[in-house]
């Protein structure tokens, strides 16, 4: 039986909270992520997209590097053929790290559009701020990896702006950025980012970055909103924690009669961020949680108090020198790490 047939009652998309971007456009405040990690096939992701649309999702977060846009595109084509209008959907894709070259940005976007069977994207993000070639694992440093250099990033961003001018994308944004990098981009951009996508969950709340993004009129989209229990082994370290196992989250879940993962989703939406959880089985419960009874102010305060500053997606593979640790990617001291 397909996920669409297992999914249960339809949830009216009009009941889902919306985020208003600085352009005036609105984006559903919860989306379905499509990163299948190492254990969900492209076909399963595509089936989840069909099922999620059937229960009321209208926001889908994609990326070329996920390796499934061709299959997801077939699902989107089916969804649109079924009577849902294109303007009802919000589709995001992302420029991968090896496509930052000025001659690569537009072609990469066109490839995603072709795979997704769309005429335009609602949002296109620079997936990571620094260039990195494909084919390296976390145990090796690539000789061709490059650190963040603002002048180089701006060359990429100018091509992102050109995508808007060409009508291929309606909004552009950033992902995995830091405050010092965003400050430079906001200073120099002709078209400012509409969104910054970042890791956000109860054990990694990133309050300084979150509040900075909001203060600049940029929407915060949060990946790993439940702590990414299915993330690849390469992204796991012994000190990682699981927000869905936190006693505070578990107690709130018991009180509301919902799964701890749904508590994390509810917290995210009520805090003001846009979570994009991926699931092949529980996407309806996540959506229902967003439109159900809210967490109380006291419960929101309790969750705010369990932040452990525990980054789960550390990005070690993108380091550019042998003697570095993952913290160098994230400018943890408030300044861009030197080349």
PDB file of C-alpha atoms in Angstrom, residues 13-259:
ATOM      1  CA  UNK A  13      -3.392  23.531   3.320  1.00  0.00           C
ATOM      2  CA  UNK A  14      -5.180  26.789   4.156  1.00  0.00           C
ATOM      3  CA  UNK A  15      -4.907  25.842   7.854  1.00  0.00           C
ATOM      4  CA  UNK A  16      -1.097  25.600   7.724  1.00  0.00           C
ATOM      5  CA  UNK A  17       0.740  28.688   9.050  1.00  0.00           C
ATOM      6  CA  UNK A  18       2.541  30.772   6.442  1.00  0.00           C
ATOM      7  CA  UNK A  19       5.800  32.730   6.497  1.00  0.00           C
ATOM      8  CA  UNK A  20       5.842  36.085   4.737  1.00  0.00           C
ATOM      9  CA  UNK A  21       9.108  36.759   2.907  1.00  0.00           C
ATOM     10  CA  UNK A  22      10.574  40.213   2.413  1.00  0.00           C
ATOM     11  CA  UNK A  23       9.175  40.172  -1.121  1.00  0.00           C
ATOM     12  CA  UNK A  24       5.631  39.778   0.205  1.00  0.00           C
ATOM     13  CA  UNK A  25       5.385  36.159  -0.991  1.00  0.00           C
ATOM     14  CA  UNK A  26       4.200  33.520   1.470  1.00  0.00           C
ATOM     15  CA  UNK A  27       5.777  30.127   2.140  1.00  0.00           C
ATOM     16  CA  UNK A  28       4.172  27.264   4.113  1.00  0.00           C
ATOM     17  CA  UNK A  29       5.718  27.102   7.599  1.00  0.00           C
ATOM     18  CA  UNK A  30       6.402  23.366   7.303  1.00  0.00           C
ATOM     19  CA  UNK A  31       7.784  21.452   4.351  1.00  0.00           C
ATOM     20  CA  UNK A  32       8.751  17.923   3.467  1.00  0.00           C
ATOM     21  CA  UNK A  33      12.493  17.422   3.202  1.00  0.00           C
ATOM     22  CA  UNK A  34      13.644  15.046   0.474  1.00  0.00           C
ATOM     23  CA  UNK A  35      17.103  14.001   1.678  1.00  0.00           C
ATOM     24  CA  UNK A  36      16.790  10.234   1.912  1.00  0.00           C
ATOM     25  CA  UNK A  37      20.146   9.839   3.658  1.00  0.00           C
ATOM     26  CA  UNK A  38      21.878   6.543   2.946  1.00  0.00           C
ATOM     27  CA  UNK A  39      18.908   4.280   3.582  1.00  0.00           C
ATOM     28  CA  UNK A  40      15.894   5.612   1.634  1.00  0.00           C
ATOM     29  CA  UNK A  41      15.849   5.112  -2.119  1.00  0.00           C
ATOM     30  CA  UNK A  42      14.905   7.825  -4.621  1.00  0.00           C
ATOM     31  CA  UNK A  43      11.755   5.848  -5.426  1.00  0.00           C
ATOM     32  CA  UNK A  44      10.744   5.854  -1.755  1.00  0.00           C
ATOM     33  CA  UNK A  45      11.367   9.583  -1.485  1.00  0.00           C
ATOM     34  CA  UNK A  46       9.254  10.176  -4.585  1.00  0.00           C
ATOM     35  CA  UNK A  47       6.445   8.073  -3.118  1.00  0.00           C
ATOM     36  CA  UNK A  48       6.624  10.075   0.118  1.00  0.00           C
ATOM     37  CA  UNK A  49       6.250  13.290  -1.900  1.00  0.00           C
ATOM     38  CA  UNK A  50       3.072  11.901  -3.474  1.00  0.00           C
ATOM     39  CA  UNK A  51       1.723  10.826  -0.102  1.00  0.00           C
ATOM     40  CA  UNK A  52       2.602  14.109   1.561  1.00  0.00           C
ATOM     41  CA  UNK A  53       0.827  16.120  -1.133  1.00  0.00           C
ATOM     42  CA  UNK A  54      -2.205  13.860  -0.720  1.00  0.00           C
ATOM     43  CA  UNK A  55      -2.505  14.788   2.972  1.00  0.00           C
ATOM     44  CA  UNK A  56      -1.956  18.530   2.489  1.00  0.00           C
ATOM     45  CA  UNK A  57       1.753  19.352   2.145  1.00  0.00           C
ATOM     46  CA  UNK A  58       2.500  22.078  -0.358  1.00  0.00           C
ATOM     47  CA  UNK A  59       6.160  22.837   0.479  1.00  0.00           C
ATOM     48  CA  UNK A  60       8.909  20.489  -0.738  1.00  0.00           C
ATOM     49  CA  UNK A  61      12.625  21.030  -0.065  1.00  0.00           C
ATOM     50  CA  UNK A  62      14.861  19.463  -2.714  1.00  0.00           C
ATOM     51  CA  UNK A  63      18.531  19.568  -3.744  1.00  0.00           C
ATOM     52  CA  UNK A  64      20.578  18.327  -6.657  1.00  0.00           C
ATOM     53  CA  UNK A  65      23.012  16.527  -4.366  1.00  0.00           C
ATOM     54  CA  UNK A  66      20.240  14.345  -2.932  1.00  0.00           C
ATOM     55  CA  UNK A  67      20.335  12.371  -6.169  1.00  0.00           C
ATOM     56  CA  UNK A  68      16.567  12.021  -6.435  1.00  0.00           C
ATOM     57  CA  UNK A  69      15.287  15.146  -8.196  1.00  0.00           C
ATOM     58  CA  UNK A  70      14.447  13.154 -11.319  1.00  0.00           C
ATOM     59  CA  UNK A  71      12.162  10.846  -9.317  1.00  0.00           C
ATOM     60  CA  UNK A  72      10.738  13.687  -7.231  1.00  0.00           C
ATOM     61  CA  UNK A  73      10.030  15.533 -10.478  1.00  0.00           C
ATOM     62  CA  UNK A  74       7.837  12.677 -11.675  1.00  0.00           C
ATOM     63  CA  UNK A  75       5.857  12.978  -8.443  1.00  0.00           C
ATOM     64  CA  UNK A  76       5.521  16.740  -8.823  1.00  0.00           C
ATOM     65  CA  UNK A  77       4.294  16.268 -12.389  1.00  0.00           C
ATOM     66  CA  UNK A  78       1.684  13.821 -11.129  1.00  0.00           C
ATOM     67  CA  UNK A  79       0.624  16.189  -8.333  1.00  0.00           C
ATOM     68  CA  UNK A  80       0.136  19.044 -10.797  1.00  0.00           C
ATOM     69  CA  UNK A  81      -1.698  16.785 -13.251  1.00  0.00           C
ATOM     70  CA  UNK A  82      -4.033  15.851 -10.389  1.00  0.00           C
ATOM     71  CA  UNK A  83      -5.417  19.357 -10.134  1.00  0.00           C
ATOM     72  CA  UNK A  84      -3.149  21.187  -7.705  1.00  0.00           C
ATOM     73  CA  UNK A  85      -2.087  24.487  -9.230  1.00  0.00           C
ATOM     74  CA  UNK A  86       1.603  25.345  -9.534  1.00  0.00           C
ATOM     75  CA  UNK A  87       1.072  28.530  -7.514  1.00  0.00           C
ATOM     76  CA  UNK A  88      -0.135  26.398  -4.595  1.00  0.00           C
ATOM     77  CA  UNK A  89       3.249  24.676  -4.327  1.00  0.00           C
ATOM     78  CA  UNK A  90       6.494  25.956  -2.850  1.00  0.00           C
ATOM     79  CA  UNK A  91       9.477  24.127  -4.341  1.00  0.00           C
ATOM     80  CA  UNK A  92      13.048  24.703  -3.200  1.00  0.00           C
ATOM     81  CA  UNK A  93      16.248  23.346  -4.702  1.00  0.00           C
ATOM     82  CA  UNK A  94      19.922  24.025  -4.023  1.00  0.00           C
ATOM     83  CA  UNK A  95      23.214  24.650  -5.798  1.00  0.00           C
ATOM     84  CA  UNK A  96      25.782  22.062  -4.718  1.00  0.00           C
ATOM     85  CA  UNK A  97      29.316  22.840  -3.606  1.00  0.00           C
ATOM     86  CA  UNK A  98      31.047  21.878  -6.854  1.00  0.00           C
ATOM     87  CA  UNK A  99      28.881  24.216  -8.964  1.00  0.00           C
ATOM     88  CA  UNK A 100      29.944  27.604  -7.578  1.00  0.00           C
ATOM     89  CA  UNK A 101      31.809  28.543 -10.759  1.00  0.00           C
ATOM     90  CA  UNK A 102      30.299  31.395 -12.735  1.00  0.00           C
ATOM     91  CA  UNK A 103      29.744  29.099 -15.721  1.00  0.00           C
ATOM     92  CA  UNK A 104      28.054  26.417 -13.597  1.00  0.00           C
ATOM     93  CA  UNK A 105      25.335  28.157 -11.568  1.00  0.00           C
ATOM     94  CA  UNK A 106      22.730  28.729 -14.258  1.00  0.00           C
ATOM     95  CA  UNK A 107      23.307  25.344 -15.896  1.00  0.00           C
ATOM     96  CA  UNK A 108      22.959  23.588 -12.533  1.00  0.00           C
ATOM     97  CA  UNK A 109      19.680  25.364 -11.858  1.00  0.00           C
ATOM     98  CA  UNK A 110      18.380  24.473 -15.321  1.00  0.00           C
ATOM     99  CA  UNK A 111      19.290  20.826 -14.670  1.00  0.00           C
ATOM    100  CA  UNK A 112      17.285  20.850 -11.415  1.00  0.00           C
ATOM    101  CA  UNK A 113      14.349  22.466 -13.214  1.00  0.00           C
ATOM    102  CA  UNK A 114      14.459  19.823 -15.937  1.00  0.00           C
ATOM    103  CA  UNK A 115      14.681  16.983 -13.411  1.00  0.00           C
ATOM    104  CA  UNK A 116      11.879  18.435 -11.282  1.00  0.00           C
ATOM    105  CA  UNK A 117       9.782  19.095 -14.422  1.00  0.00           C
ATOM    106  CA  UNK A 118       9.188  22.706 -13.480  1.00  0.00           C
ATOM    107  CA  UNK A 119       9.361  26.028 -15.296  1.00  0.00           C
ATOM    108  CA  UNK A 120      10.586  27.895 -12.220  1.00  0.00           C
ATOM    109  CA  UNK A 121      11.653  27.354  -8.620  1.00  0.00           C
ATOM    110  CA  UNK A 122      10.131  29.278  -5.751  1.00  0.00           C
ATOM    111  CA  UNK A 123      13.486  29.251  -3.960  1.00  0.00           C
ATOM    112  CA  UNK A 124      17.054  28.366  -4.921  1.00  0.00           C
ATOM    113  CA  UNK A 125      19.755  28.191  -2.261  1.00  0.00           C
ATOM    114  CA  UNK A 126      23.542  28.073  -2.235  1.00  0.00           C
ATOM    115  CA  UNK A 127      23.784  24.784  -0.343  1.00  0.00           C
ATOM    116  CA  UNK A 128      27.102  25.479   1.439  1.00  0.00           C
ATOM    117  CA  UNK A 129      29.160  28.658   1.309  1.00  0.00           C
ATOM    118  CA  UNK A 130      32.488  27.136   0.285  1.00  0.00           C
ATOM    119  CA  UNK A 131      33.421  25.339  -2.926  1.00  0.00           C
ATOM    120  CA  UNK A 132      34.242  21.640  -2.606  1.00  0.00           C
ATOM    121  CA  UNK A 133      34.796  19.025  -5.320  1.00  0.00           C
ATOM    122  CA  UNK A 134      32.873  15.737  -5.239  1.00  0.00           C
ATOM    123  CA  UNK A 135      34.211  12.385  -4.200  1.00  0.00           C
ATOM    124  CA  UNK A 136      35.825  12.962  -0.793  1.00  0.00           C
ATOM    125  CA  UNK A 137      34.921  11.375   2.509  1.00  0.00           C
ATOM    126  CA  UNK A 138      35.288  12.643   6.073  1.00  0.00           C
ATOM    127  CA  UNK A 139      38.641  10.945   6.552  1.00  0.00           C
ATOM    128  CA  UNK A 140      40.357  12.847   3.725  1.00  0.00           C
ATOM    129  CA  UNK A 141      41.045  16.465   2.772  1.00  0.00           C
ATOM    130  CA  UNK A 142      40.730  17.349  -0.892  1.00  0.00           C
ATOM    131  CA  UNK A 143      43.584  19.274  -2.467  1.00  0.00           C
ATOM    132  CA  UNK A 144      40.960  21.103  -4.538  1.00  0.00           C
ATOM    133  CA  UNK A 145      38.771  22.177  -1.629  1.00  0.00           C
ATOM    134  CA  UNK A 146      38.494  25.912  -1.110  1.00  0.00           C
ATOM    135  CA  UNK A 147      37.747  27.958   2.014  1.00  0.00           C
ATOM    136  CA  UNK A 148      35.156  30.695   2.064  1.00  0.00           C
ATOM    137  CA  UNK A 149      36.458  33.715   0.178  1.00  0.00           C
ATOM    138  CA  UNK A 150      33.879  36.469   0.018  1.00  0.00           C
ATOM    139  CA  UNK A 151      34.886  37.725  -3.417  1.00  0.00           C
ATOM    140  CA  UNK A 152      34.414  34.235  -4.821  1.00  0.00           C
ATOM    141  CA  UNK A 153      31.090  33.778  -3.072  1.00  0.00           C
ATOM    142  CA  UNK A 154      29.846  37.046  -4.534  1.00  0.00           C
ATOM    143  CA  UNK A 155      30.656  35.807  -8.050  1.00  0.00           C
ATOM    144  CA  UNK A 156      28.384  32.869  -7.325  1.00  0.00           C
ATOM    145  CA  UNK A 157      25.742  35.154  -5.817  1.00  0.00           C
ATOM    146  CA  UNK A 158      25.706  37.404  -8.896  1.00  0.00           C
ATOM    147  CA  UNK A 159      24.750  34.361 -10.938  1.00  0.00           C
ATOM    148  CA  UNK A 160      22.077  33.506  -8.382  1.00  0.00           C
ATOM    149  CA  UNK A 161      20.719  37.020  -8.877  1.00  0.00           C
ATOM    150  CA  UNK A 162      20.791  36.436 -12.642  1.00  0.00           C
ATOM    151  CA  UNK A 163      18.511  33.426 -12.136  1.00  0.00           C
ATOM    152  CA  UNK A 164      15.905  35.777 -10.686  1.00  0.00           C
ATOM    153  CA  UNK A 165      16.363  38.168 -13.596  1.00  0.00           C
ATOM    154  CA  UNK A 166      15.871  35.276 -16.026  1.00  0.00           C
ATOM    155  CA  UNK A 167      12.660  34.191 -14.289  1.00  0.00           C
ATOM    156  CA  UNK A 168      14.056  30.749 -13.503  1.00  0.00           C
ATOM    157  CA  UNK A 169      13.719  31.274  -9.752  1.00  0.00           C
ATOM    158  CA  UNK A 170      11.542  33.637  -7.757  1.00  0.00           C
ATOM    159  CA  UNK A 171      13.681  33.862  -4.630  1.00  0.00           C
ATOM    160  CA  UNK A 172      17.285  33.098  -3.789  1.00  0.00           C
ATOM    161  CA  UNK A 173      18.759  32.282  -0.429  1.00  0.00           C
ATOM    162  CA  UNK A 174      21.590  30.852   1.587  1.00  0.00           C
ATOM    163  CA  UNK A 175      22.187  27.697   3.567  1.00  0.00           C
ATOM    164  CA  UNK A 176      24.680  26.811   6.285  1.00  0.00           C
ATOM    165  CA  UNK A 177      25.838  30.412   6.582  1.00  0.00           C
ATOM    166  CA  UNK A 178      27.199  32.195   9.650  1.00  0.00           C
ATOM    167  CA  UNK A 179      26.672  35.718  10.941  1.00  0.00           C
ATOM    168  CA  UNK A 180      29.987  37.156   9.672  1.00  0.00           C
ATOM    169  CA  UNK A 181      29.405  35.663   6.223  1.00  0.00           C
ATOM    170  CA  UNK A 182      25.815  36.917   6.105  1.00  0.00           C
ATOM    171  CA  UNK A 183      26.894  40.413   7.118  1.00  0.00           C
ATOM    172  CA  UNK A 184      29.181  40.611   4.095  1.00  0.00           C
ATOM    173  CA  UNK A 185      26.557  39.195   1.758  1.00  0.00           C
ATOM    174  CA  UNK A 186      23.889  41.624   2.967  1.00  0.00           C
ATOM    175  CA  UNK A 187      26.335  44.478   2.469  1.00  0.00           C
ATOM    176  CA  UNK A 188      27.099  43.549  -1.133  1.00  0.00           C
ATOM    177  CA  UNK A 189      24.019  41.761  -2.509  1.00  0.00           C
ATOM    178  CA  UNK A 190      21.740  43.377  -5.080  1.00  0.00           C
ATOM    179  CA  UNK A 191      19.040  40.831  -4.227  1.00  0.00           C
ATOM    180  CA  UNK A 192      19.154  39.898  -0.574  1.00  0.00           C
ATOM    181  CA  UNK A 193      18.548  36.318   0.539  1.00  0.00           C
ATOM    182  CA  UNK A 194      14.947  35.477   1.335  1.00  0.00           C
ATOM    183  CA  UNK A 195      15.869  32.454   3.448  1.00  0.00           C
ATOM    184  CA  UNK A 196      18.785  30.983   5.361  1.00  0.00           C
ATOM    185  CA  UNK A 197      18.507  27.225   5.794  1.00  0.00           C
ATOM    186  CA  UNK A 198      20.290  25.993   8.909  1.00  0.00           C
ATOM    187  CA  UNK A 199      20.365  23.153  11.410  1.00  0.00           C
ATOM    188  CA  UNK A 200      17.746  23.857  14.084  1.00  0.00           C
ATOM    189  CA  UNK A 201      16.313  21.528  16.721  1.00  0.00           C
ATOM    190  CA  UNK A 202      15.746  21.677  20.498  1.00  0.00           C
ATOM    191  CA  UNK A 203      19.332  20.571  21.222  1.00  0.00           C
ATOM    192  CA  UNK A 204      20.796  23.025  18.689  1.00  0.00           C
ATOM    193  CA  UNK A 205      18.741  26.198  18.773  1.00  0.00           C
ATOM    194  CA  UNK A 206      21.411  28.598  17.441  1.00  0.00           C
ATOM    195  CA  UNK A 207      19.780  31.594  19.184  1.00  0.00           C
ATOM    196  CA  UNK A 208      22.312  34.201  18.054  1.00  0.00           C
ATOM    197  CA  UNK A 209      22.179  33.200  14.379  1.00  0.00           C
ATOM    198  CA  UNK A 210      18.423  32.643  14.483  1.00  0.00           C
ATOM    199  CA  UNK A 211      17.720  36.070  15.921  1.00  0.00           C
ATOM    200  CA  UNK A 212      20.181  37.736  13.548  1.00  0.00           C
ATOM    201  CA  UNK A 213      18.499  36.157  10.523  1.00  0.00           C
ATOM    202  CA  UNK A 214      15.054  37.210  11.739  1.00  0.00           C
ATOM    203  CA  UNK A 215      16.278  40.744  12.474  1.00  0.00           C
ATOM    204  CA  UNK A 216      17.410  41.060   8.844  1.00  0.00           C
ATOM    205  CA  UNK A 217      14.030  40.080   7.428  1.00  0.00           C
ATOM    206  CA  UNK A 218      15.282  36.640   6.370  1.00  0.00           C
ATOM    207  CA  UNK A 219      13.233  33.525   7.050  1.00  0.00           C
ATOM    208  CA  UNK A 220      14.955  30.729   8.985  1.00  0.00           C
ATOM    209  CA  UNK A 221      14.334  27.275   7.519  1.00  0.00           C
ATOM    210  CA  UNK A 222      15.421  24.533   9.891  1.00  0.00           C
ATOM    211  CA  UNK A 223      16.757  21.174   8.779  1.00  0.00           C
ATOM    212  CA  UNK A 224      17.193  18.206  11.146  1.00  0.00           C
ATOM    213  CA  UNK A 225      14.206  19.502  13.179  1.00  0.00           C
ATOM    214  CA  UNK A 226      13.874  16.274  15.150  1.00  0.00           C
ATOM    215  CA  UNK A 227      17.628  15.614  15.384  1.00  0.00           C
ATOM    216  CA  UNK A 228      17.979  13.598  12.155  1.00  0.00           C
ATOM    217  CA  UNK A 229      17.868  10.070  13.635  1.00  0.00           C
ATOM    218  CA  UNK A 230      18.406   8.646  10.144  1.00  0.00           C
ATOM    219  CA  UNK A 231      21.464  10.724   9.274  1.00  0.00           C
ATOM    220  CA  UNK A 232      24.423   8.923   7.700  1.00  0.00           C
ATOM    221  CA  UNK A 233      27.091   7.336   9.855  1.00  0.00           C
ATOM    222  CA  UNK A 234      29.613   9.864   8.505  1.00  0.00           C
ATOM    223  CA  UNK A 235      27.712  12.587  10.349  1.00  0.00           C
ATOM    224  CA  UNK A 236      27.672  10.834  13.737  1.00  0.00           C
ATOM    225  CA  UNK A 237      30.046  11.438  16.636  1.00  0.00           C
ATOM    226  CA  UNK A 238      30.043  10.025  20.192  1.00  0.00           C
ATOM    227  CA  UNK A 239      28.974  13.319  21.790  1.00  0.00           C
ATOM    228  CA  UNK A 240      25.780  13.620  19.717  1.00  0.00           C
ATOM    229  CA  UNK A 241      22.484  13.793  21.585  1.00  0.00           C
ATOM    230  CA  UNK A 242      18.906  13.038  20.512  1.00  0.00           C
ATOM    231  CA  UNK A 243      16.275  15.710  21.206  1.00  0.00           C
ATOM    232  CA  UNK A 244      13.431  13.197  20.820  1.00  0.00           C
ATOM    233  CA  UNK A 245      14.875  11.309  23.816  1.00  0.00           C
ATOM    234  CA  UNK A 246      15.200  14.394  26.013  1.00  0.00           C
ATOM    235  CA  UNK A 247      13.079  13.968  29.193  1.00  0.00           C
ATOM    236  CA  UNK A 248      11.544  17.416  28.710  1.00  0.00           C
ATOM    237  CA  UNK A 249      10.419  16.585  25.161  1.00  0.00           C
ATOM    238  CA  UNK A 250       9.197  13.127  26.178  1.00  0.00           C
ATOM    239  CA  UNK A 251       7.144  14.535  29.057  1.00  0.00           C
ATOM    240  CA  UNK A 252       5.511  17.174  26.856  1.00  0.00           C
ATOM    241  CA  UNK A 253       4.765  14.523  24.220  1.00  0.00           C
ATOM    242  CA  UNK A 254       3.094  12.321  26.818  1.00  0.00           C
ATOM    243  CA  UNK A 255       1.009  15.242  28.038  1.00  0.00           C
ATOM    244  CA  UNK A 256      -0.245  15.992  24.515  1.00  0.00           C
ATOM    245  CA  UNK A 257      -0.566  12.362  23.427  1.00  0.00           C
ATOM    246  CA  UNK A 258       1.817  12.788  20.493  1.00  0.00           C
ATOM    247  CA  UNK A 259       5.224  11.482  19.460  1.00  0.00           C
TER     248      UNK A 259
END
